[in-house]
Amino acid sequence: MDIGKLPNQLLSQLLARIGCRDPRVIVGPGVGQDAAVIDMGPRLLVAKS
């Protein structure tokens, strides 16, 4: 494997196996998704990279 990012197919397979178990996560990890949304109660936390 070359240095750098994982191939999209491999990343997709890894994310499918790991998943996201926290119900507060509204938008979680995914191929091509550079942001997350987490329910913090009265507010939402939006993080981007």
PDB file of N, CA and C in Angstrom:
ATOM      1  N   MET A   1       0.854  -1.171   0.000  1.00  0.00           N
ATOM      2  CA  MET A   1       0.000   0.000   0.000  1.00  0.00           C
ATOM      3  C   MET A   1       0.902   1.237   0.000  1.00  0.00           C
ATOM      4  N   ASP A   2       0.545   2.217  -0.798  1.00  0.00           N
ATOM      5  CA  ASP A   2       1.304   3.460  -0.866  1.00  0.00           C
ATOM      6  C   ASP A   2       1.085   4.291   0.393  1.00  0.00           C
ATOM      7  N   ILE A   3       2.013   5.192   0.653  1.00  0.00           N
ATOM      8  CA  ILE A   3       1.884   6.125   1.769  1.00  0.00           C
ATOM      9  C   ILE A   3       0.774   7.118   1.440  1.00  0.00           C
ATOM     10  N   GLY A   4      -0.024   7.476   2.428  1.00  0.00           N
ATOM     11  CA  GLY A   4      -1.089   8.457   2.221  1.00  0.00           C
ATOM     12  C   GLY A   4      -2.432   7.905   2.639  1.00  0.00           C
ATOM     13  N   LYS A   5      -3.456   8.343   1.947  1.00  0.00           N
ATOM     14  CA  LYS A   5      -4.820   7.935   2.275  1.00  0.00           C
ATOM     15  C   LYS A   5      -5.073   6.480   1.900  1.00  0.00           C
ATOM     16  N   LEU A   6      -5.997   5.861   2.637  1.00  0.00           N
ATOM     17  CA  LEU A   6      -6.436   4.503   2.302  1.00  0.00           C
ATOM     18  C   LEU A   6      -7.301   4.556   1.048  1.00  0.00           C
ATOM     19  N   PRO A   7      -7.263   3.517   0.239  1.00  0.00           N
ATOM     20  CA  PRO A   7      -8.183   3.453  -0.903  1.00  0.00           C
ATOM     21  C   PRO A   7      -9.631   3.486  -0.392  1.00  0.00           C
ATOM     22  N   ASN A   8     -10.523   4.125  -1.148  1.00  0.00           N
ATOM     23  CA  ASN A   8     -11.915   4.277  -0.713  1.00  0.00           C
ATOM     24  C   ASN A   8     -12.583   2.951  -0.379  1.00  0.00           C
ATOM     25  N   GLN A   9     -12.325   1.918  -1.160  1.00  0.00           N
ATOM     26  CA  GLN A   9     -12.954   0.616  -0.909  1.00  0.00           C
ATOM     27  C   GLN A   9     -12.519   0.047   0.442  1.00  0.00           C
ATOM     28  N   LEU A  10     -11.230   0.136   0.756  1.00  0.00           N
ATOM     29  CA  LEU A  10     -10.723  -0.364   2.033  1.00  0.00           C
ATOM     30  C   LEU A  10     -11.272   0.463   3.192  1.00  0.00           C
ATOM     31  N   LEU A  11     -11.282   1.775   3.041  1.00  0.00           N
ATOM     32  CA  LEU A  11     -11.816   2.644   4.088  1.00  0.00           C
ATOM     33  C   LEU A  11     -13.289   2.340   4.336  1.00  0.00           C
ATOM     34  N   SER A  12     -14.042   2.154   3.281  1.00  0.00           N
ATOM     35  CA  SER A  12     -15.463   1.835   3.408  1.00  0.00           C
ATOM     36  C   SER A  12     -15.670   0.522   4.164  1.00  0.00           C
ATOM     37  N   GLN A  13     -14.858  -0.481   3.850  1.00  0.00           N
ATOM     38  CA  GLN A  13     -14.959  -1.770   4.536  1.00  0.00           C
ATOM     39  C   GLN A  13     -14.616  -1.633   6.016  1.00  0.00           C
ATOM     40  N   LEU A  14     -13.578  -0.876   6.327  1.00  0.00           N
ATOM     41  CA  LEU A  14     -13.187  -0.679   7.727  1.00  0.00           C
ATOM     42  C   LEU A  14     -14.271   0.046   8.511  1.00  0.00           C
ATOM     43  N   LEU A  15     -14.821   1.103   7.931  1.00  0.00           N
ATOM     44  CA  LEU A  15     -15.861   1.864   8.620  1.00  0.00           C
ATOM     45  C   LEU A  15     -17.120   1.026   8.827  1.00  0.00           C
ATOM     46  N   ALA A  16     -17.431   0.158   7.875  1.00  0.00           N
ATOM     47  CA  ALA A  16     -18.602  -0.717   8.012  1.00  0.00           C
ATOM     48  C   ALA A  16     -18.408  -1.700   9.166  1.00  0.00           C
ATOM     49  N   ARG A  17     -17.185  -2.164   9.359  1.00  0.00           N
ATOM     50  CA  ARG A  17     -16.904  -3.115  10.451  1.00  0.00           C
ATOM     51  C   ARG A  17     -16.890  -2.421  11.807  1.00  0.00           C
ATOM     52  N   ILE A  18     -16.345  -1.217  11.845  1.00  0.00           N
ATOM     53  CA  ILE A  18     -16.231  -0.480  13.107  1.00  0.00           C
ATOM     54  C   ILE A  18     -17.577   0.113  13.499  1.00  0.00           C
ATOM     55  N   GLY A  19     -18.226   0.784  12.557  1.00  0.00           N
ATOM     56  CA  GLY A  19     -19.522   1.395  12.812  1.00  0.00           C
ATOM     57  C   GLY A  19     -19.450   2.506  13.841  1.00  0.00           C
ATOM     58  N   CYS A  20     -20.608   2.961  14.236  1.00  0.00           N
ATOM     59  CA  CYS A  20     -20.719   4.006  15.250  1.00  0.00           C
ATOM     60  C   CYS A  20     -21.858   3.601  16.172  1.00  0.00           C
ATOM     61  N   ARG A  21     -21.536   3.301  17.403  1.00  0.00           N
ATOM     62  CA  ARG A  21     -22.535   2.761  18.336  1.00  0.00           C
ATOM     63  C   ARG A  21     -23.190   3.820  19.220  1.00  0.00           C
ATOM     64  N   ASP A  22     -22.645   5.020  19.236  1.00  0.00           N
ATOM     65  CA  ASP A  22     -23.178   6.067  20.102  1.00  0.00           C
ATOM     66  C   ASP A  22     -24.407   6.703  19.447  1.00  0.00           C
ATOM     67  N   PRO A  23     -25.577   6.606  20.072  1.00  0.00           N
ATOM     68  CA  PRO A  23     -26.793   7.149  19.458  1.00  0.00           C
ATOM     69  C   PRO A  23     -26.783   8.671  19.332  1.00  0.00           C
ATOM     70  N   ARG A  24     -25.872   9.340  20.012  1.00  0.00           N
ATOM     71  CA  ARG A  24     -25.789  10.803  19.903  1.00  0.00           C
ATOM     72  C   ARG A  24     -25.173  11.252  18.585  1.00  0.00           C
ATOM     73  N   VAL A  25     -24.501  10.335  17.896  1.00  0.00           N
ATOM     74  CA  VAL A  25     -23.865  10.684  16.624  1.00  0.00           C
ATOM     75  C   VAL A  25     -24.935  10.700  15.536  1.00  0.00           C
ATOM     76  N   ILE A  26     -25.177  11.879  14.980  1.00  0.00           N
ATOM     77  CA  ILE A  26     -26.184  12.049  13.932  1.00  0.00           C
ATOM     78  C   ILE A  26     -25.552  11.804  12.563  1.00  0.00           C
ATOM     79  N   VAL A  27     -24.398  12.390  12.331  1.00  0.00           N
ATOM     80  CA  VAL A  27     -23.622  12.156  11.110  1.00  0.00           C
ATOM     81  C   VAL A  27     -22.267  11.656  11.557  1.00  0.00           C
ATOM     82  N   GLY A  28     -21.968  10.423  11.223  1.00  0.00           N
ATOM     83  CA  GLY A  28     -20.722   9.814  11.665  1.00  0.00           C
ATOM     84  C   GLY A  28     -19.749   9.596  10.524  1.00  0.00           C
ATOM     85  N   PRO A  29     -18.826   8.679  10.716  1.00  0.00           N
ATOM     86  CA  PRO A  29     -17.773   8.465   9.735  1.00  0.00           C
ATOM     87  C   PRO A  29     -18.299   7.871   8.431  1.00  0.00           C
ATOM     88  N   GLY A  30     -17.666   8.282   7.344  1.00  0.00           N
ATOM     89  CA  GLY A  30     -18.023   7.745   6.037  1.00  0.00           C
ATOM     90  C   GLY A  30     -17.036   8.205   4.984  1.00  0.00           C
ATOM     91  N   VAL A  31     -16.975   7.489   3.904  1.00  0.00           N
ATOM     92  CA  VAL A  31     -16.081   7.846   2.806  1.00  0.00           C
ATOM     93  C   VAL A  31     -16.571   9.151   2.186  1.00  0.00           C
ATOM     94  N   GLY A  32     -15.689  10.122   2.103  1.00  0.00           N
ATOM     95  CA  GLY A  32     -16.032  11.413   1.515  1.00  0.00           C
ATOM     96  C   GLY A  32     -16.726  12.362   2.471  1.00  0.00           C
ATOM     97  N   GLN A  33     -16.949  11.944   3.692  1.00  0.00           N
ATOM     98  CA  GLN A  33     -17.574  12.823   4.685  1.00  0.00           C
ATOM     99  C   GLN A  33     -16.473  13.419   5.549  1.00  0.00           C
ATOM    100  N   ASP A  34     -16.365  14.730   5.488  1.00  0.00           N
ATOM    101  CA  ASP A  34     -15.330  15.418   6.253  1.00  0.00           C
ATOM    102  C   ASP A  34     -15.920  16.195   7.416  1.00  0.00           C
ATOM    103  N   ALA A  35     -17.066  15.741   7.912  1.00  0.00           N
ATOM    104  CA  ALA A  35     -17.713  16.422   9.024  1.00  0.00           C
ATOM    105  C   ALA A  35     -18.468  15.403   9.871  1.00  0.00           C
ATOM    106  N   ALA A  36     -18.776  15.813  11.094  1.00  0.00           N
ATOM    107  CA  ALA A  36     -19.566  14.983  11.999  1.00  0.00           C
ATOM    108  C   ALA A  36     -20.560  15.886  12.717  1.00  0.00           C
ATOM    109  N   VAL A  37     -21.702  15.320  13.088  1.00  0.00           N
ATOM    110  CA  VAL A  37     -22.700  16.045  13.869  1.00  0.00           C
ATOM    111  C   VAL A  37     -23.045  15.175  15.063  1.00  0.00           C
ATOM    112  N   ILE A  38     -22.932  15.770  16.249  1.00  0.00           N
ATOM    113  CA  ILE A  38     -23.185  15.042  17.489  1.00  0.00           C
ATOM    114  C   ILE A  38     -24.219  15.800  18.308  1.00  0.00           C
ATOM    115  N   ASP A  39     -25.235  15.083  18.784  1.00  0.00           N
ATOM    116  CA  ASP A  39     -26.286  15.663  19.615  1.00  0.00           C
ATOM    117  C   ASP A  39     -25.748  15.830  21.027  1.00  0.00           C
ATOM    118  N   MET A  40     -25.594  17.071  21.455  1.00  0.00           N
ATOM    119  CA  MET A  40     -25.058  17.366  22.782  1.00  0.00           C
ATOM    120  C   MET A  40     -26.167  17.791  23.751  1.00  0.00           C
ATOM    121  N   GLY A  41     -27.388  17.356  23.488  1.00  0.00           N
ATOM    122  CA  GLY A  41     -28.510  17.732  24.349  1.00  0.00           C
ATOM    123  C   GLY A  41     -29.233  18.922  23.744  1.00  0.00           C
ATOM    124  N   PRO A  42     -29.131  20.087  24.385  1.00  0.00           N
ATOM    125  CA  PRO A  42     -29.841  21.245  23.845  1.00  0.00           C
ATOM    126  C   PRO A  42     -29.184  21.832  22.588  1.00  0.00           C
ATOM    127  N   ARG A  43     -27.986  21.376  22.256  1.00  0.00           N
ATOM    128  CA  ARG A  43     -27.269  21.902  21.086  1.00  0.00           C
ATOM    129  C   ARG A  43     -26.652  20.761  20.290  1.00  0.00           C
ATOM    130  N   LEU A  44     -26.280  21.082  19.062  1.00  0.00           N
ATOM    131  CA  LEU A  44     -25.571  20.131  18.215  1.00  0.00           C
ATOM    132  C   LEU A  44     -24.124  20.582  18.078  1.00  0.00           C
ATOM    133  N   LEU A  45     -23.218  19.628  18.086  1.00  0.00           N
ATOM    134  CA  LEU A  45     -21.806  19.902  17.843  1.00  0.00           C
ATOM    135  C   LEU A  45     -21.508  19.492  16.410  1.00  0.00           C
ATOM    136  N   VAL A  46     -20.995  20.434  15.615  1.00  0.00           N
ATOM    137  CA  VAL A  46     -20.604  20.155  14.238  1.00  0.00           C
ATOM    138  C   VAL A  46     -19.098  20.306  14.160  1.00  0.00           C
ATOM    139  N   ALA A  47     -18.431  19.256  13.696  1.00  0.00           N
ATOM    140  CA  ALA A  47     -16.969  19.286  13.558  1.00  0.00           C
ATOM    141  C   ALA A  47     -16.624  18.951  12.117  1.00  0.00           C
ATOM    142  N   LYS A  48     -15.643  19.662  11.561  1.00  0.00           N
ATOM    143  CA  LYS A  48     -15.215  19.377  10.196  1.00  0.00           C
ATOM    144  C   LYS A  48     -13.705  19.348  10.132  1.00  0.00           C
ATOM    145  N   SER A  49     -13.216  18.655   9.124  1.00  0.00           N
ATOM    146  CA  SER A  49     -11.761  18.600   8.959  1.00  0.00           C
ATOM    147  C   SER A  49     -11.379  19.124   7.598  1.00  0.00           C
TER     148      SER A  49
END
